[in-house]
Coordinates of N, CA and C in Angstrom, one line a residue:
X1 N 80.1 105.6 41.1 CA 79.6 104.3 41.5 C 80.5 103.2 41.1
X2 N 81.2 103.4 40.0 CA 82.2 102.4 39.6 C 83.3 102.3 40.5
X3 N 83.8 103.4 41.0 CA 84.9 103.4 42.0 C 84.5 102.8 43.3
X4 N 83.2 103.1 43.7 CA 82.7 102.5 44.9 C 82.6 101.0 44.8
X5 N 82.2 100.5 43.6 CA 82.1 99.1 43.4 C 83.4 98.4 43.4
X6 N 84.4 99.1 42.8 CA 85.8 98.6 42.8 C 86.3 98.5 44.2
X7 N 86.1 99.5 45.0 CA 86.5 99.5 46.4 C 85.9 98.4 47.2
X8 N 84.6 98.2 47.0 CA 83.9 97.1 47.7 C 84.5 95.8 47.3
X9 N 84.8 95.6 46.0 CA 85.3 94.3 45.5 C 86.7 94.1 46.1
X10 N 87.5 95.2 46.2 CA 88.8 95.0 46.8 C 88.7 94.6 48.3
X11 N 87.8 95.2 49.0 CA 87.5 94.9 50.4 C 87.1 93.4 50.6
X12 N 86.2 93.0 49.7 CA 85.8 91.6 49.7 C 86.9 90.7 49.4
X13 N 87.8 91.1 48.5 CA 88.9 90.2 48.1 C 89.9 90.1 49.3
X14 N 90.1 91.2 50.0 CA 91.0 91.2 51.2 C 90.4 90.3 52.3
X15 N 89.1 90.3 52.4 CA 88.4 89.5 53.4 C 88.5 88.0 53.1
X16 N 88.4 87.7 51.8 CA 88.5 86.3 51.3 C 90.0 85.8 51.5
X17 N 91.0 86.7 51.2 CA 92.4 86.3 51.4 C 92.6 86.0 52.9
X18 N 92.1 86.8 53.7 CA 92.3 86.7 55.2 C 91.7 85.4 55.7
X19 N 90.5 85.1 55.2 CA 89.8 83.9 55.6 C 90.6 82.6 55.1
X20 N 91.1 82.7 53.9 CA 91.9 81.6 53.4 C 93.2 81.4 54.2
X21 N 93.8 82.5 54.5 CA 95.0 82.3 55.3 C 94.8 81.7 56.7
X22 N 93.7 82.2 57.3 CA 93.3 81.7 58.6 C 93.0 80.2 58.5
X23 N 92.3 79.8 57.5 CA 91.9 78.4 57.3 C 93.2 77.5 57.1
X24 N 94.1 78.1 56.3 CA 95.4 77.4 56.0 C 96.2 77.2 57.3
X25 N 96.2 78.3 58.1 CA 96.9 78.2 59.4 C 96.3 77.2 60.3
X26 N 95.0 77.1 60.4 CA 94.4 76.1 61.2 C 94.8 74.7 60.7
X27 N 94.8 74.5 59.4 CA 95.2 73.2 58.9 C 96.6 72.8 59.3
X28 N 97.5 73.8 59.2 CA 98.9 73.5 59.5 C 99.1 73.2 61.0
X29 N 98.3 73.9 61.8 CA 98.4 73.6 63.3 C 97.9 72.2 63.6
X30 N 96.8 71.7 62.9 CA 96.4 70.4 63.1 C 97.4 69.4 62.6
X31 N 98.1 69.7 61.5 CA 99.1 68.8 61.1 C 100.3 68.7 62.0
X32 N 100.7 69.9 62.6 CA 101.8 69.9 63.5 C 101.4 69.2 64.8
X33 N 100.1 69.3 65.2 CA 99.6 68.6 66.4 C 99.7 67.1 66.2
X34 N 99.4 66.6 65.0 CA 99.5 65.1 64.8 C 100.9 64.7 64.8
X35 N 101.8 65.5 64.3 CA 103.2 65.1 64.3 C 103.8 65.1 65.7
X36 N 103.3 66.1 66.5 CA 103.8 66.1 67.9 C 103.3 64.9 68.7
X37 N 102.1 64.5 68.4 CA 101.5 63.3 69.1 C 102.3 62.0 68.6
X38 N 102.6 62.0 67.3 CA 103.3 60.8 66.8 C 104.7 60.7 67.4
X39 N 105.3 61.9 67.7 CA 106.6 61.8 68.4 C 106.5 61.3 69.8
X40 N 105.4 61.7 70.4 CA 105.2 61.2 71.8 C 105.0 59.7 71.8
X41 N 104.3 59.2 70.8 CA 104.1 57.7 70.7 C 105.4 57.0 70.5
X42 N 106.3 57.7 69.7 CA 107.6 57.1 69.4 C 108.4 56.8 70.7
X43 N 108.2 57.7 71.7 CA 109.0 57.6 72.9 C 108.3 56.7 74.0
X44 N 107.1 56.2 73.7 CA 106.5 55.4 74.7 C 106.9 53.9 74.5
X45 N 106.7 53.2 75.6 CA 107.0 51.7 75.5 C 105.7 51.0 75.5
X46 N 105.6 49.9 74.7 CA 104.4 49.2 74.5 C 104.6 47.7 74.8
X47 N 103.6 47.0 75.2 CA 103.6 45.6 75.5 C 103.5 44.7 74.3
X48 N 103.0 45.3 73.2 CA 102.8 44.5 72.0 C 102.8 45.4 70.8
X49 N 103.1 44.9 69.6 CA 103.1 45.7 68.4 C 101.7 46.1 68.0
X50 N 100.7 45.3 68.4 CA 99.3 45.7 68.1 C 98.9 46.9 68.9
X51 N 99.3 47.0 70.2 CA 99.1 48.1 71.0 C 99.7 49.4 70.5
X52 N 100.9 49.2 69.9 CA 101.7 50.4 69.3 C 100.9 50.9 68.1
X53 N 100.5 50.0 67.2 CA 99.8 50.4 66.0 C 98.4 51.1 66.3
X54 N 97.7 50.6 67.3 CA 96.5 51.2 67.7 C 96.7 52.6 68.3
X55 N 97.7 52.8 69.1 CA 98.0 54.1 69.6 C 98.4 55.1 68.5
X56 N 99.1 54.6 67.5 CA 99.6 55.5 66.4 C 98.4 55.9 65.5
X57 N 97.6 54.9 65.1 CA 96.6 55.1 64.1 C 95.5 56.1 64.7
X58 N 95.3 56.1 66.0 CA 94.3 57.0 66.6 C 94.6 58.4 66.4
X59 N 95.9 58.8 66.2 CA 96.2 60.2 66.2 C 96.1 60.7 64.7
X60 N 96.0 59.9 63.7 CA 96.1 60.3 62.3 C 95.0 61.2 61.9
X61 N 93.7 60.8 62.1 CA 92.6 61.6 61.6 C 92.6 63.1 62.1
X62 N 93.2 63.3 63.3 CA 93.2 64.6 63.8 C 94.1 65.6 63.1
X63 N 95.0 65.1 62.2 CA 95.8 65.9 61.4 C 95.2 66.3 60.1
X64 N 94.0 65.9 59.8 CA 93.4 66.1 58.5 C 92.3 67.2 58.6
X65 N 91.9 67.8 57.5 CA 91.0 68.9 57.5 C 89.6 68.6 58.1
X66 N 89.2 67.4 58.0 CA 87.9 67.0 58.5 C 88.0 65.7 59.3
X67 N 88.5 65.9 60.6 CA 88.8 64.7 61.4 C 87.6 63.8 61.6
X68 N 86.4 64.4 61.8 CA 85.3 63.6 62.1 C 84.8 62.7 61.0
X69 N 85.3 63.0 59.8 CA 84.9 62.3 58.6 C 86.2 61.7 57.9
X70 N 87.2 61.4 58.8 CA 88.4 60.8 58.3 C 88.7 59.5 59.1
X71 N 89.1 58.5 58.5 CA 89.5 57.2 59.2 C 90.8 56.7 58.6
X72 N 91.5 56.0 59.4 CA 92.9 55.5 59.0 C 93.1 54.1 59.4
X73 N 94.1 53.5 58.7 CA 94.5 52.1 58.9 C 96.0 52.0 58.7
X74 N 96.6 51.2 59.6 CA 98.0 50.8 59.5 C 98.1 49.3 59.2
X75 N 98.9 48.9 58.2 CA 99.1 47.5 58.0 C 100.6 47.3 58.2
X76 N 101.0 46.4 59.1 CA 102.4 46.0 59.3 C 102.5 44.5 59.2
X77 N 102.9 44.0 58.0 CA 102.9 42.6 57.7 C 101.5 42.1 57.7
X78 N 101.2 41.1 58.6 CA 99.9 40.6 58.7 C 99.1 41.2 59.8
X79 N 99.6 42.2 60.5 CA 99.0 42.9 61.6 C 98.4 44.2 61.1
X80 N 97.2 44.5 61.6 CA 96.5 45.7 61.2 C 96.0 46.5 62.5
X81 N 95.9 47.8 62.3 CA 95.2 48.6 63.3 C 94.5 49.7 62.6
X82 N 93.2 50.0 63.0 CA 92.4 51.0 62.2 C 91.5 51.7 63.2
X83 N 91.1 52.9 62.7 CA 90.1 53.7 63.5 C 88.7 53.3 63.1
X84 N 87.8 53.7 63.9 CA 86.4 53.3 63.6 C 85.9 53.8 62.3
X85 N 85.2 52.9 61.6 CA 84.6 53.3 60.3 C 85.4 53.2 59.1
X86 N 86.7 52.7 59.3 CA 87.6 52.6 58.1 C 86.9 51.8 57.0
X87 N 86.9 52.3 55.8 CA 86.3 51.7 54.6 C 87.2 51.8 53.5
X88 N 87.9 50.7 53.1 CA 88.8 50.8 51.9 C 88.2 51.2 50.6
X89 N 86.8 51.2 50.5 CA 86.2 51.5 49.3 C 86.0 53.0 49.2
X90 N 86.3 53.8 50.2 CA 86.2 55.2 50.1 C 87.4 55.9 49.5
X91 N 87.3 57.1 49.1 CA 88.5 57.8 48.5 C 89.7 57.7 49.5
X92 N 90.8 57.3 49.0 CA 91.9 56.9 49.9 C 93.2 57.6 49.5
X93 N 94.0 57.9 50.6 CA 95.3 58.4 50.5 C 96.2 57.4 51.2
X94 N 97.2 56.9 50.5 CA 98.0 55.8 51.1 C 99.5 56.0 50.7
X95 N 100.3 55.4 51.6 CA 101.8 55.4 51.3 C 102.3 54.1 52.0
X96 N 103.4 53.6 51.5 CA 104.0 52.3 52.0 C 105.5 52.3 51.9
X97 N 106.1 51.6 52.8 CA 107.5 51.4 52.8 C 107.9 50.1 53.5
X98 N 109.1 49.8 53.7 CA 109.5 48.6 54.3 C 110.4 48.9 55.5
X99 N 110.4 48.1 56.5 CA 111.2 48.3 57.7 C 112.6 47.7 57.5
X100 N 113.5 47.8 58.4 CA 114.9 47.3 58.3 C 114.9 45.8 58.1
X101 N 113.9 45.1 58.7 CA 113.9 43.6 58.5 C 113.1 43.2 57.3
X102 N 112.7 44.1 56.4 CA 112.1 43.8 55.2 C 110.6 43.7 55.3
X103 N 110.0 43.9 56.4 CA 108.5 43.8 56.5 C 107.8 45.1 55.9
X104 N 106.7 44.8 55.3 CA 106.0 45.9 54.7 C 105.1 46.7 55.7
X105 N 105.1 48.0 55.6 CA 104.3 48.8 56.5 C 103.6 49.9 55.7
X106 N 102.3 50.0 55.8 CA 101.5 50.9 55.0 C 100.6 51.7 55.9
X107 N 100.4 53.0 55.5 CA 99.5 53.9 56.2 C 98.5 54.3 55.2
X108 N 97.2 54.2 55.5 CA 96.1 54.5 54.6 C 95.1 55.4 55.3
X109 N 94.6 56.4 54.6 CA 93.6 57.4 55.2 C 92.5 57.5 54.2
X110 N 91.2 57.4 54.7 CA 90.1 57.5 53.8 C 89.2 58.7 54.3
X111 N 88.5 59.2 53.3 CA 87.5 60.3 53.6 C 86.1 59.6 53.7
X112 N 85.4 59.8 54.8 CA 84.1 59.3 55.0 C 83.0 60.3 54.8
X113 N 83.4 61.5 54.3 CA 82.4 62.6 54.1 C 81.4 62.2 53.0
X114 N 80.2 62.5 53.4 CA 79.1 62.3 52.4 C 79.3 63.1 51.1
X115 N 79.1 62.4 50.0 CA 79.2 63.1 48.7 C 80.6 62.9 48.1
X116 N 81.6 62.4 48.9 CA 82.9 62.1 48.4 C 82.8 60.9 47.6
X117 N 83.1 61.0 46.3 CA 83.0 59.9 45.4 C 84.4 59.3 45.2
X118 N 84.3 58.0 44.6 CA 85.6 57.3 44.5 C 86.5 58.0 43.5
X119 N 86.0 58.7 42.5 CA 86.8 59.3 41.5 C 87.2 60.8 41.9
X120 N 86.8 61.2 43.1 CA 87.2 62.5 43.6 C 88.4 62.4 44.5
X121 N 89.1 63.5 44.6 CA 90.3 63.6 45.5 C 90.0 64.6 46.6
X122 N 89.6 64.2 47.8 CA 89.2 65.2 48.8 C 90.4 65.7 49.6
X123 N 91.6 65.2 49.3 CA 92.8 65.5 50.2 C 93.6 66.7 49.7
X124 N 94.2 67.4 50.6 CA 95.1 68.5 50.3 C 96.5 68.1 50.0
X125 N 97.2 68.9 49.3 CA 98.6 68.5 49.0 C 99.4 68.4 50.3
X126 N 99.1 69.3 51.2 CA 99.8 69.3 52.5 C 99.5 68.0 53.3
X127 N 98.3 67.4 53.1 CA 98.0 66.1 53.7 C 98.7 65.0 53.1
X128 N 99.0 65.1 51.8 CA 99.9 64.1 51.2 C 101.3 64.1 51.8
X129 N 101.8 65.3 52.1 CA 103.1 65.4 52.7 C 103.0 64.9 54.1
X130 N 101.9 65.2 54.8 CA 101.7 64.8 56.2 C 101.8 63.3 56.3
X131 N 101.1 62.6 55.5 CA 101.0 61.1 55.6 C 102.4 60.5 55.3
X132 N 103.1 61.1 54.4 CA 104.5 60.5 54.2 C 105.4 60.8 55.4
X133 N 105.2 61.9 56.0 CA 106.0 62.2 57.2 C 105.6 61.3 58.4
X134 N 104.3 61.1 58.6 CA 103.8 60.2 59.6 C 104.3 58.8 59.4
X135 N 104.4 58.3 58.1 CA 104.9 57.0 57.9 C 106.4 56.9 58.3
X136 N 107.1 57.9 58.1 CA 108.5 57.9 58.5 C 108.7 57.8 60.0
X137 N 107.8 58.5 60.7 CA 107.8 58.4 62.2 C 107.4 57.0 62.6
X138 N 106.3 56.5 61.9 CA 105.8 55.2 62.3 C 106.9 54.1 62.1
X139 N 107.6 54.2 61.0 CA 108.6 53.2 60.7 C 109.7 53.2 61.8
X140 N 110.1 54.4 62.2 CA 111.1 54.6 63.3 C 110.5 54.0 64.6
X141 N 109.2 54.2 64.9 CA 108.6 53.8 66.1 C 108.6 52.2 66.1
X142 N 108.2 51.6 65.0 CA 108.1 50.2 64.9 C 109.5 49.6 65.1
X143 N 110.5 50.2 64.5 CA 111.9 49.7 64.6 C 112.5 49.8 66.0
X144 N 112.1 50.9 66.6 CA 112.5 51.1 68.0 C 111.9 50.1 68.9
X145 N 110.6 49.8 68.7 CA 110.0 48.7 69.5 C 110.7 47.4 69.3
X146 N 111.0 47.0 68.0 CA 111.6 45.7 67.7 C 113.0 45.7 68.4
X147 N 113.7 46.8 68.3 CA 115.1 46.9 68.9 C 115.0 46.7 70.4
X148 N 114.1 47.3 71.1 CA 114.0 47.1 72.5 C 113.6 45.7 72.9
X149 N 112.6 45.1 72.1 CA 112.3 43.8 72.4 C 113.4 42.8 72.2
X150 N 114.2 43.1 71.2 CA 115.4 42.2 70.9 C 116.4 42.3 72.0
X151 N 116.6 43.5 72.5 CA 117.5 43.7 73.7 C 117.0 42.9 74.9
X152 N 115.7 43.0 75.1 CA 115.1 42.3 76.2 C 115.3 40.7 76.1
X153 N 115.1 40.2 74.9 CA 115.2 38.8 74.6 C 116.7 38.4 74.8
X154 N 117.6 39.2 74.3 CA 119.0 38.9 74.5 C 119.5 38.9 75.9
X155 N 119.0 39.9 76.7 CA 119.3 39.9 78.1 C 118.7 38.7 78.8
X156 N 117.5 38.3 78.5 CA 116.9 37.1 79.1 C 117.7 35.9 78.8
X157 N 118.2 35.7 77.5 CA 119.0 34.6 77.2 C 120.3 34.6 78.0
X158 N 120.9 35.8 78.1 CA 122.2 35.9 78.9 C 122.0 35.5 80.3
X159 N 120.9 36.0 80.9 CA 120.6 35.7 82.3 C 120.4 34.2 82.5
X160 N 119.7 33.6 81.5 CA 119.5 32.1 81.6 C 120.8 31.4 81.5
X161 N 121.7 31.9 80.6 CA 123.0 31.2 80.5 C 123.8 31.4 81.8
X162 N 123.8 32.6 82.3 CA 124.5 32.8 83.6 C 124.0 32.0 84.7
X163 N 122.6 31.9 84.7 CA 122.0 31.1 85.8 C 122.4 29.6 85.7
X164 N 122.4 29.1 84.5 CA 122.7 27.7 84.4 C 124.2 27.4 84.6
X165 N 125.0 28.4 84.2 CA 126.5 28.2 84.4 C 127.0 28.7 85.7
X166 N 126.1 29.3 86.6 CA 126.5 29.9 87.8 C 127.6 30.9 87.6
X167 N 127.3 31.8 86.6 CA 128.2 32.9 86.3 C 127.6 34.2 86.5
X168 N 128.4 35.2 86.9 CA 127.9 36.6 87.1 C 128.8 37.5 86.4
X169 N 128.3 38.7 86.2 CA 129.1 39.8 85.5 C 128.8 41.1 86.2
X170 N 129.8 42.0 86.1 CA 129.6 43.4 86.7 C 130.2 44.4 85.8
X171 N 129.8 45.7 86.0 CA 130.2 46.8 85.2 C 130.4 48.0 86.0
X172 N 131.4 48.7 85.8 CA 131.8 49.9 86.6 C 131.8 51.1 85.8
X173 N 131.0 52.2 86.2 CA 130.9 53.4 85.5 C 132.0 54.3 86.2
X174 N 133.0 54.7 85.4 CA 134.1 55.5 86.0 C 133.7 56.9 86.3
X175 N 132.7 57.4 85.6 CA 132.3 58.8 85.8 C 131.5 58.9 87.1
X176 N 130.5 58.1 87.3 CA 129.6 58.1 88.5 C 130.1 57.3 89.6
X177 N 131.1 56.4 89.3 CA 131.6 55.5 90.3 C 130.5 54.5 90.7
X178 N 129.5 54.3 89.9 CA 128.4 53.3 90.1 C 128.8 52.0 89.5
X179 N 128.4 50.9 90.2 CA 128.7 49.6 89.8 C 127.4 48.8 89.6
X180 N 127.4 48.1 88.5 CA 126.2 47.3 88.1 C 126.5 45.8 88.3
X181 N 125.6 45.1 88.9 CA 125.7 43.6 89.1 C 124.6 42.9 88.3
X182 N 124.9 41.8 87.6 CA 123.9 41.0 87.1 C 123.2 40.2 88.2
X183 N 122.1 39.6 87.9 CA 121.4 38.7 88.9 C 122.3 37.6 89.3
X184 N 123.2 37.1 88.3 CA 124.1 36.0 88.6 C 125.1 36.4 89.7
X185 N 125.6 37.6 89.7 CA 126.5 38.1 90.7 C 125.8 38.1 92.1
X186 N 124.5 38.5 92.1 CA 123.8 38.5 93.4 C 123.6 37.1 93.9
X187 N 123.3 36.1 93.0 CA 123.1 34.8 93.4 C 124.4 34.2 94.0
X188 N 125.5 34.4 93.3 CA 126.8 33.9 93.7 C 127.2 34.4 95.1
X189 N 126.9 35.7 95.4 CA 127.2 36.3 96.7 C 126.1 36.1 97.7
X190 N 125.0 35.5 97.3 CA 124.0 35.2 98.3 C 123.3 36.4 98.9
X191 N 123.1 37.5 98.0 CA 122.4 38.7 98.5 C 121.0 38.7 97.8
X192 N 120.1 39.6 98.3 CA 118.8 39.8 97.7 C 118.9 40.3 96.3
X193 N 117.8 39.9 95.5 CA 117.7 40.3 94.1 C 117.7 41.9 94.0
X194 N 117.3 42.5 95.0 CA 117.2 44.0 95.0 C 118.4 44.7 95.5
X195 N 119.4 43.9 95.9 CA 120.7 44.5 96.4 C 121.4 45.3 95.4
X196 N 121.8 46.5 95.7 CA 122.6 47.4 94.8 C 123.9 47.7 95.4
X197 N 125.0 47.1 94.9 CA 126.3 47.4 95.6 C 126.9 48.8 95.3
X198 N 127.7 49.2 96.2 CA 128.4 50.5 96.0 C 129.8 50.1 95.5
X199 N 130.6 51.1 95.0 CA 131.9 50.8 94.6 C 132.8 50.1 95.7
X200 N 132.6 50.7 96.9 CA 133.4 50.1 98.0 C 132.9 48.8 98.5
X201 N 131.6 48.6 98.6 CA 131.0 47.3 99.1 C 131.3 46.2 98.2
X202 N 131.3 46.5 96.9 CA 131.6 45.4 95.9 C 132.9 44.8 96.1
X203 N 133.9 45.6 96.4 CA 135.3 45.1 96.7 C 135.3 44.2 97.9
X204 N 134.4 44.5 98.8 CA 134.3 43.7 100.0 C 134.0 42.2 99.8
X205 N 133.4 41.9 98.6 CA 133.0 40.5 98.3 C 134.2 39.8 97.6
X206 N 135.3 40.5 97.2 CA 136.4 39.9 96.6 C 137.3 39.3 97.7
X207 N 137.9 38.2 97.4 CA 138.8 37.5 98.3 C 140.0 38.5 98.6
X208 N 140.4 38.6 99.9 CA 141.5 39.5 100.2 C 142.8 39.4 99.4
X209 N 143.1 38.1 99.0 CA 144.3 37.9 98.2 C 144.1 38.4 96.7
X210 N 142.9 38.7 96.3 CA 142.7 39.1 94.9 C 142.4 40.6 94.8
X211 N 142.2 41.3 95.9 CA 141.8 42.7 95.9 C 142.8 43.6 95.2
X212 N 144.1 43.3 95.5 CA 145.1 44.2 95.0 C 145.3 44.1 93.5
X213 N 145.2 42.9 93.0 CA 145.3 42.7 91.5 C 144.1 43.3 90.8
X214 N 142.9 43.1 91.4 CA 141.7 43.7 90.8 C 141.8 45.2 90.8
X215 N 142.3 45.8 91.9 CA 142.4 47.2 92.0 C 143.3 47.8 90.9
X216 N 144.5 47.1 90.7 CA 145.4 47.5 89.7 C 144.8 47.4 88.3
X217 N 144.0 46.4 88.0 CA 143.4 46.2 86.7 C 142.4 47.3 86.5
X218 N 141.6 47.6 87.5 CA 140.6 48.7 87.4 C 141.3 50.0 87.1
X219 N 142.3 50.3 87.8 CA 143.0 51.6 87.7 C 143.6 51.7 86.3
X220 N 144.2 50.6 85.8 CA 144.8 50.6 84.4 C 143.7 50.8 83.4
X221 N 142.5 50.2 83.6 CA 141.4 50.4 82.7 C 140.9 51.9 82.7
X222 N 140.9 52.4 83.9 CA 140.5 53.8 84.1 C 141.4 54.8 83.4
X223 N 142.7 54.5 83.5 CA 143.7 55.5 82.9 C 143.9 55.3 81.4
X224 N 143.8 54.0 80.9 CA 144.1 53.8 79.5 C 142.9 53.4 78.6
X225 N 141.8 53.0 79.3 CA 140.7 52.6 78.5 C 140.8 51.1 78.1
X226 N 141.9 50.5 78.4 CA 142.1 49.1 78.0 C 141.2 48.2 78.8
X227 N 140.6 47.2 78.1 CA 139.7 46.3 78.8 C 140.5 45.2 79.4
X228 N 139.9 44.4 80.3 CA 140.6 43.3 80.9 C 139.6 42.2 81.3
X229 N 140.1 41.0 81.4 CA 139.3 39.9 81.8 C 140.0 39.2 83.0
X230 N 139.3 38.8 84.0 CA 139.9 38.2 85.1 C 138.8 37.3 85.8
X231 N 139.3 36.3 86.5 CA 138.4 35.4 87.3 C 138.9 35.4 88.7
X232 N 137.9 35.2 89.6 CA 138.2 35.1 91.1 C 137.5 33.9 91.7

């Protein structure tokens, strides 16, 4: 009887171990799913920082063991984005860092599960690691957004300067033989804003007396990589 009891205990133990492994695997899959979604948000373009924060915060609860009873909030400077039911008085897991421009950015997750008390810790160690990793991705996402917006503002300022000064600029890709014109170049040559020049057609806009010198300058640049400046 004793041996039968020991065998039954061993079987129960194996069953418990298997259940625990399966549960742990499900949790890791949820965490990986949240990280995958965070990466997708990183590569999206947004019209505002608020829209970005809302898109990011929505994916966070899904990476935790009890998504239906989990809420999250992101604080970026004075801007916030949170999921429904977020309550800072609930048991909380939080992490914080600063962006390249010195702005504070924080990620907070709370448990809304009934019976979770303020002095209890309902979070797994893996979830602590997850929130730190998500914050790293979030910081990169915010900084990418700021970088893109800064490029857009710089381009707009340059376009305004070129428009006021009646100046245009062009760029030639030696690999693809594609040529890029600014809007100023199109205005100077009196073509539509949608006009896209080819390598050959662009030279047709250059005065015949200047074409040879421009061609030499371009070939020298192609062969040596040396830049040049010229006016026509």
